[in-house]
Every structure is written in C-alpha cells, then in structure tokens.
Short mmCIF file of C-alpha atoms and ligand atoms in Angstrom, two decimals:
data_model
loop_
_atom_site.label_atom_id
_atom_site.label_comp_id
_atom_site.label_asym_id
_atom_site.label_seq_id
_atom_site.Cartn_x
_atom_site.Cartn_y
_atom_site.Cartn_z
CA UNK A 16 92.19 54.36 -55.55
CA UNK A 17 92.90 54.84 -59.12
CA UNK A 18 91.55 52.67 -61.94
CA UNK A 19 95.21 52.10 -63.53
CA UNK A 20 98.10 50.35 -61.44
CA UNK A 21 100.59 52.10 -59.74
CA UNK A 22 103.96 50.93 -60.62
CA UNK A 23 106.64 52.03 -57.98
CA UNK A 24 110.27 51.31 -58.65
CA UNK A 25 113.24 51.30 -56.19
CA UNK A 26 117.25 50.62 -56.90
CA UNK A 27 119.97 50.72 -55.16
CA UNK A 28 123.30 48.99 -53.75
CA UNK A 29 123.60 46.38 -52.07
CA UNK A 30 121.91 46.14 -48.04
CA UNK A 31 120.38 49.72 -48.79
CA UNK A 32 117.16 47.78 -46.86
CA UNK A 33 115.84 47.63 -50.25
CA UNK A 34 113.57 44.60 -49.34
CA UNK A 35 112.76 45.29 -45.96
CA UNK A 36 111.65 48.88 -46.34
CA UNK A 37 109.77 48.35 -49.64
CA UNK A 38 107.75 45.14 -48.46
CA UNK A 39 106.96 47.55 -45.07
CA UNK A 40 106.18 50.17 -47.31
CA UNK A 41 104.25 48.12 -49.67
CA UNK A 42 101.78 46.87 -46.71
CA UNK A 43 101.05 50.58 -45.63
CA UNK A 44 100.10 51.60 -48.75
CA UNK A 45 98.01 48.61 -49.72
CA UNK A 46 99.94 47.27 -52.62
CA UNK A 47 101.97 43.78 -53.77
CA UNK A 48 105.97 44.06 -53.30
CA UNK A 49 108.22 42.23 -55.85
CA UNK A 50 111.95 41.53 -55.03
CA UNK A 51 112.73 41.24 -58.15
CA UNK A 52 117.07 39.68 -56.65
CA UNK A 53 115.24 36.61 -55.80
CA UNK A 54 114.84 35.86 -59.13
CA UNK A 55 118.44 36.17 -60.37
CA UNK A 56 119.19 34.18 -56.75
CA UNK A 57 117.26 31.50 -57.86
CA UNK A 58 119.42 31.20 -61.42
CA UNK A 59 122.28 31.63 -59.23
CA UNK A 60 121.26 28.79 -56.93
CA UNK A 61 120.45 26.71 -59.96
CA UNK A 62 124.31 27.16 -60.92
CA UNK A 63 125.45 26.71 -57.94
CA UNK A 64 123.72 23.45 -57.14
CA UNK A 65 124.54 22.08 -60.82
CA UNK A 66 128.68 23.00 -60.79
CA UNK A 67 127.63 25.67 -63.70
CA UNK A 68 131.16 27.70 -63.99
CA UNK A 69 130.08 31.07 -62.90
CA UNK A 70 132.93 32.71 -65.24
CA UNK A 71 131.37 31.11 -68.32
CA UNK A 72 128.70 33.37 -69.87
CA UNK A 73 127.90 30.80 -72.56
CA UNK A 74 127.24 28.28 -70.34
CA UNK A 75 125.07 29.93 -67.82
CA UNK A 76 122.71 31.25 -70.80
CA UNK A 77 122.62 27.62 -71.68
CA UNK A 78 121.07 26.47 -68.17
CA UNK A 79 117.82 29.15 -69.25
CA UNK A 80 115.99 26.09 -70.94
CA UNK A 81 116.21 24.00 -67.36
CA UNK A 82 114.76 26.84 -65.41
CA UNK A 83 111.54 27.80 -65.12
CA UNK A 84 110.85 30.39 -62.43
CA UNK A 85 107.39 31.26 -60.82
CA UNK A 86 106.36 34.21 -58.27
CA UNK A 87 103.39 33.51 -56.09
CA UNK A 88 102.00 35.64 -53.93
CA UNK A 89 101.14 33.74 -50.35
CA UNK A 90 99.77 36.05 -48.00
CA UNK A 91 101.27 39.11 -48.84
CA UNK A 92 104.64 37.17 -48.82
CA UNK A 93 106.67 36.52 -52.42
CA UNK A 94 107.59 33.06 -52.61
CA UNK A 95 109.81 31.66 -55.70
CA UNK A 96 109.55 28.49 -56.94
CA UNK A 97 112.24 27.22 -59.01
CA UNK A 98 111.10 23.64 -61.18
CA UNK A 99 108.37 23.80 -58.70
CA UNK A 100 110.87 23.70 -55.68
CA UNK A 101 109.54 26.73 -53.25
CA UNK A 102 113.60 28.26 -52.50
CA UNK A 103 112.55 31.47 -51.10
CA UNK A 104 114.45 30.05 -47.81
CA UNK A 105 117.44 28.78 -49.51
CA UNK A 106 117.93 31.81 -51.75
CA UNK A 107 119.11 33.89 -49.05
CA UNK A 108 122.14 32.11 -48.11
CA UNK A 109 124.84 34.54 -48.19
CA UNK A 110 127.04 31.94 -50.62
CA UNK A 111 124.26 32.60 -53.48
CA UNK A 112 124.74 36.02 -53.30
CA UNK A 113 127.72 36.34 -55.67
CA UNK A 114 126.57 33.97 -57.65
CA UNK A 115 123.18 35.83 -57.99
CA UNK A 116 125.36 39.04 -59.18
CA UNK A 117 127.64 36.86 -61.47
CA UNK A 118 124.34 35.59 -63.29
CA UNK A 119 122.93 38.77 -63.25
CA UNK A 120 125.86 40.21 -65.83
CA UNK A 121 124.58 37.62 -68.14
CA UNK A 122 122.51 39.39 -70.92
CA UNK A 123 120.26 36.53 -71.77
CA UNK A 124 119.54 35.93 -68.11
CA UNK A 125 118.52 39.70 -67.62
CA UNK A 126 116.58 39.27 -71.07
CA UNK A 127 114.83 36.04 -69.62
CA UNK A 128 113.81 37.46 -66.66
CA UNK A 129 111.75 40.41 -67.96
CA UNK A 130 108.52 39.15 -68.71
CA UNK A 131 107.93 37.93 -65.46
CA UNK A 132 109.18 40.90 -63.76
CA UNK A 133 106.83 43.00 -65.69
CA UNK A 134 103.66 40.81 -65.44
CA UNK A 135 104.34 40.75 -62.04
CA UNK A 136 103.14 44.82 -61.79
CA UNK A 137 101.15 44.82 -65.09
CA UNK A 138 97.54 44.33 -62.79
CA UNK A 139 98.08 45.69 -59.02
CA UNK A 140 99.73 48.59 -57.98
CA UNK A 141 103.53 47.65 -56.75
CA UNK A 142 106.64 48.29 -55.23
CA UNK A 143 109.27 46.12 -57.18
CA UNK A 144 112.81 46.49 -56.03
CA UNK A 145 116.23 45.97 -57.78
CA UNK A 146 118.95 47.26 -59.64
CA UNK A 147 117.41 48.33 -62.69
CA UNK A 148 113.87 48.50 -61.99
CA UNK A 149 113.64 52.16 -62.77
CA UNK A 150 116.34 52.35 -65.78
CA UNK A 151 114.49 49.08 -67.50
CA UNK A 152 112.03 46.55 -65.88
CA UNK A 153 110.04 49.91 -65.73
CA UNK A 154 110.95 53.02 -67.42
CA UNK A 155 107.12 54.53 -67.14
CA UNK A 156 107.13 54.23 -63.52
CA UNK A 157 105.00 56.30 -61.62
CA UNK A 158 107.58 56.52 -58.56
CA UNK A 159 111.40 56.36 -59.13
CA UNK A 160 113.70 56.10 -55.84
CA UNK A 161 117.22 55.03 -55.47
CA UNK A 162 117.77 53.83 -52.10
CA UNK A 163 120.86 54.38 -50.47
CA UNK A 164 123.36 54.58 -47.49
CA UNK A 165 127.05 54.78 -46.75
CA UNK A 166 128.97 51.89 -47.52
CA UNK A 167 130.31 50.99 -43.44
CA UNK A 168 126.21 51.53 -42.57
CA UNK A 169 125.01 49.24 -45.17
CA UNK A 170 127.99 46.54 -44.01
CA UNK A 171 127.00 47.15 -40.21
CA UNK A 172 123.41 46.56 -40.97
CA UNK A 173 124.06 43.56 -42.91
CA UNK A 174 126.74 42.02 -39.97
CA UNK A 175 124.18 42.85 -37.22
CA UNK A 176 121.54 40.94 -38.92
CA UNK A 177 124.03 37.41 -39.58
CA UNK A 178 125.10 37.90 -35.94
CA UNK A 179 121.12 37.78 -35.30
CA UNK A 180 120.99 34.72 -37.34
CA UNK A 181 123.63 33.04 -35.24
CA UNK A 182 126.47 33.41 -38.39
CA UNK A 183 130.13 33.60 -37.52
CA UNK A 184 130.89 36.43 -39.61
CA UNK A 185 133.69 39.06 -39.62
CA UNK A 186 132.76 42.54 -40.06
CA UNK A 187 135.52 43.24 -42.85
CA UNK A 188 134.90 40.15 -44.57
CA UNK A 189 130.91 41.44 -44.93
CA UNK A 190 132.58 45.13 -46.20
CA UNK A 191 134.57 44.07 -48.34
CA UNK A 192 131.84 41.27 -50.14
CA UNK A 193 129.67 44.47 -50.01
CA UNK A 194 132.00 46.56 -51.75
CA UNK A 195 132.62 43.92 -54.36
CA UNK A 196 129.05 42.82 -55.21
CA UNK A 197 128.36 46.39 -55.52
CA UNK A 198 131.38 47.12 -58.24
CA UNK A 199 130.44 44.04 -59.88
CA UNK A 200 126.66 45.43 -60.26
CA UNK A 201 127.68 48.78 -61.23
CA UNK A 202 130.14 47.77 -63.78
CA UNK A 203 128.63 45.31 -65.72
CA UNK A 204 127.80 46.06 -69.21
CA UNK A 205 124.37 45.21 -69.40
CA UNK A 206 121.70 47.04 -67.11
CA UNK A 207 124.25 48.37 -64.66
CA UNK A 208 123.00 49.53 -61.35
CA UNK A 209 122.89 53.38 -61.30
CA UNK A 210 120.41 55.98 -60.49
CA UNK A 211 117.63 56.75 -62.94
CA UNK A 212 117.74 60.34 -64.05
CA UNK A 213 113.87 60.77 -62.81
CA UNK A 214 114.64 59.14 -59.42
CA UNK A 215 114.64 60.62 -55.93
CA UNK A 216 117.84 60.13 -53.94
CA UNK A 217 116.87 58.90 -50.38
CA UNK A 218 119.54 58.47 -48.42
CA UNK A 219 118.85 56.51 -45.04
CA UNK A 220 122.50 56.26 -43.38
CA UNK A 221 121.21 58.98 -40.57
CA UNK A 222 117.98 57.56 -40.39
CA UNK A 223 116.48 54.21 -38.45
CA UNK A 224 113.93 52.12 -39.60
CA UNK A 225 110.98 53.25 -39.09
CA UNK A 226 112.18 56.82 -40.54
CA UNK A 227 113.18 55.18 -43.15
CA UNK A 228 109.68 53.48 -44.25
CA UNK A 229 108.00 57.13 -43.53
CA UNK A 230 110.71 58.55 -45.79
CA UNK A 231 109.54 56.06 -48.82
CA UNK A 232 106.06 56.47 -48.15
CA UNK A 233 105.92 59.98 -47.86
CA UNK A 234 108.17 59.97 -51.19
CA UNK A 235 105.15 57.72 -52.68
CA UNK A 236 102.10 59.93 -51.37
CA UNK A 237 103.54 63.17 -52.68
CA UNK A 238 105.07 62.18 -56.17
CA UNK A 239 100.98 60.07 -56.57
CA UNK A 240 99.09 62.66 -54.85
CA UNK A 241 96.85 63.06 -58.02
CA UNK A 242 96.03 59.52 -58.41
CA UNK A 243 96.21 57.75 -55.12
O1 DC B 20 118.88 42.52 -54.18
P1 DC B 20 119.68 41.21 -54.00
O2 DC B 20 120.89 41.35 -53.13
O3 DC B 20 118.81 40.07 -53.56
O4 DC B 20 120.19 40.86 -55.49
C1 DC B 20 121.09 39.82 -55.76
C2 DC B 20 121.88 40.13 -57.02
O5 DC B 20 121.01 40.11 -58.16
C3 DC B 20 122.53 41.52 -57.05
O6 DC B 20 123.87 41.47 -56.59
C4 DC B 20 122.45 41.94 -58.49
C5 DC B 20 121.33 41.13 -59.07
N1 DC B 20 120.12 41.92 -59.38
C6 DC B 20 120.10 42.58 -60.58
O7 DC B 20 121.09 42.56 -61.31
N2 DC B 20 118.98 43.26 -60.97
C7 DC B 20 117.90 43.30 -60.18
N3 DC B 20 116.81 43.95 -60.58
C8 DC B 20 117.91 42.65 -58.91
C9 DC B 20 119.06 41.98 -58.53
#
C-alpha cells in the first residue's frame, strides 16, 4: 500500500447503486466509504423537521448556523450525527429525499459542506460518492467513475427495494420522483451533476450486483495499478 491516500470519486444519478456498490467496493479494497447525500439529507431533514420553506434559498442558508454535522466512522459503517442526534436511520426516508436535492441547489449549503467532505478523505484512502465528487469535492482524484443505468432500471431497483421494506409504493410514482430529482440535480446552477471529463462511464443496467462491484473494482485496480 502506498504512503499517500487514495482518493476515489464516484457520481452519478439518482439509484445508480451508488452507495451500495461503493461501500461493497470500499470493503474489498480495504478503504473508508463516504456517502457524501447523507450530508445534504441531514440539512434537508433539519428543514423539514423545522417548517424551513424549501423554495426559499435565503432562508435555508440561514438554518447553516443551527447545524452542525459530524461523520463517524463505526465499524466500517458512516453514521451522521446532526446536533449530536445519530439520523443515519431517519435520513433515508424517501420524504427527505427531495428535500435533500432542494438544499443541495443552495450555494452556501454546498459551500458549507466542503470541508468536511474533504477531511473526510484527506488521511485514508476512500471511495466518496455523490454528485460532484469528481467535478469539485475532489478534482485531483486518483479514480473518476460516473455510475450509471437506464432510467426504468434505476426506478425498478429502487421499487423492489421499498416493496422489500414493506412500502406501499407505485412503480410510476418512484419513476417519475426519479426522473425529477435527477433534472433537479442536473440543472441546478451550482455544482450540477454531470460526468467529469476524466471519468470512466460504467454503465450497470445489463449487469447484477455482484458484476457490478467487480466492474468498480476492477476500474480501481487498473486506473491505481502503480500505487496500490
Ligand atoms: O445520493 P443521495 O440520493 O443520498 O443524495 C440526496 C440528494 O443530495 C441528491 O438528490 C442531490 C444531493 N447531493 C448533491 O447535490 N451532491 C452530492 N455530492 C451528494 C448528494
């Protein structure tokens, strides 16, 4: 293993298995994983909980000086702690999802949020994941991908797993919030999703899981071949 950190970063749209393959990933190849959308969750939970008008730019950059966000690392697992409160459950609720995108098009929130992204891979080699971990959090990676799939795959993937969870869902109602959570992310001004020119496409729509980790790795392995 190499003396410097390896910083690896991976985009893409929304339920491109982003998380899942990157923290499966990340435990192969011996290094920390940072989802980096559980930190604009959390501000989006904060809003949520405190009736913050998600339209209102101003006054979601005003809500910046109540929150104070930590990662910790708890046996391999990311947990975030929001004013203390571990929410790493509550963050996932589908409702905070659009509100995680709406704060997200907030400049000072992105601005807020950088330090601790980038601390977060500044000592161990990582896999952070997002939408604009390769265009900004971390320009110098090591390892660009943009993760992707079509549209109806990413939707089925994402309805299979809330039927798993026991959520009454409808499959066009998950499509369509898809669809919209991804325009909202690719259109906003600041930091929009989009590939980084020095990032490998991986496209997993004909592949399963498992093919899809291998895919990563093996994306990893050859583009740190020298170093690793
Ligand atoms: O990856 P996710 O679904 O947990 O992310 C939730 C929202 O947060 C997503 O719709 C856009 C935003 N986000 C972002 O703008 N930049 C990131 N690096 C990560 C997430």
């Amino acid at each position: 293993m190499s003396s410097k950190p390896i910083a690896v970063a991976i985009d893409g749209p929304v339920g491109a298995g982003k998380s899942s393959i990157a923290r499966t990933a990340a435990q192969r190849l011996g290094f920390i994983y940072c989802d980096t959308g559980a930190l604009y969750r959390s501000v989006g939970l904060y809003c949520s909980r405190n009736g913050v008008d998600l339209k209102n730019t101003d006054e979601i950059a005003a809500q910046l000086n109540n929150i104070k966000l930590e990662i910790r690392l708890e046996g391999g697992v990311q947990h975030v702690f929001l004013n203390g409160e571990d929410v790493s459950e509550e963050i996932r609720l589908p409702e905070i999802s659009m509100a995680a995108s709406a704060v997200s098009a907030v400049p000072a929130v992105r601005a807020a949020l950088l330090d601790i992204q980038r601390d977060t891979a500044a000592n161990s080699s990582a896999i952070m994941d997002g939408r604009d971990i390769g265009t900004v959090v971390l320009p110098d990676a090591d390892v660009k991908i943009f993760l992707t799939a079509k549209p109806e795959i990413r939707a089925k993937r994402r309805f299979d797993e809330l039927i798993a969870k026991g959520k009454d869902v409808k499959f066009d109602d998950v499509l369509r919030e898809l669809n919209e959570r991804d325009y909202a992310d690719t259109h906003r001004e600041t930091a929009p999703l989009k590939q980084a020119e020095d990032a490998v496409l991986a496209d997993t729509s004909e592949l399963d899981f498992e093919q899809s980790v291998e895919l990563v790795c093996g994306i990893i392995r050859d583009k740190t071949k020298d170093v690793l």
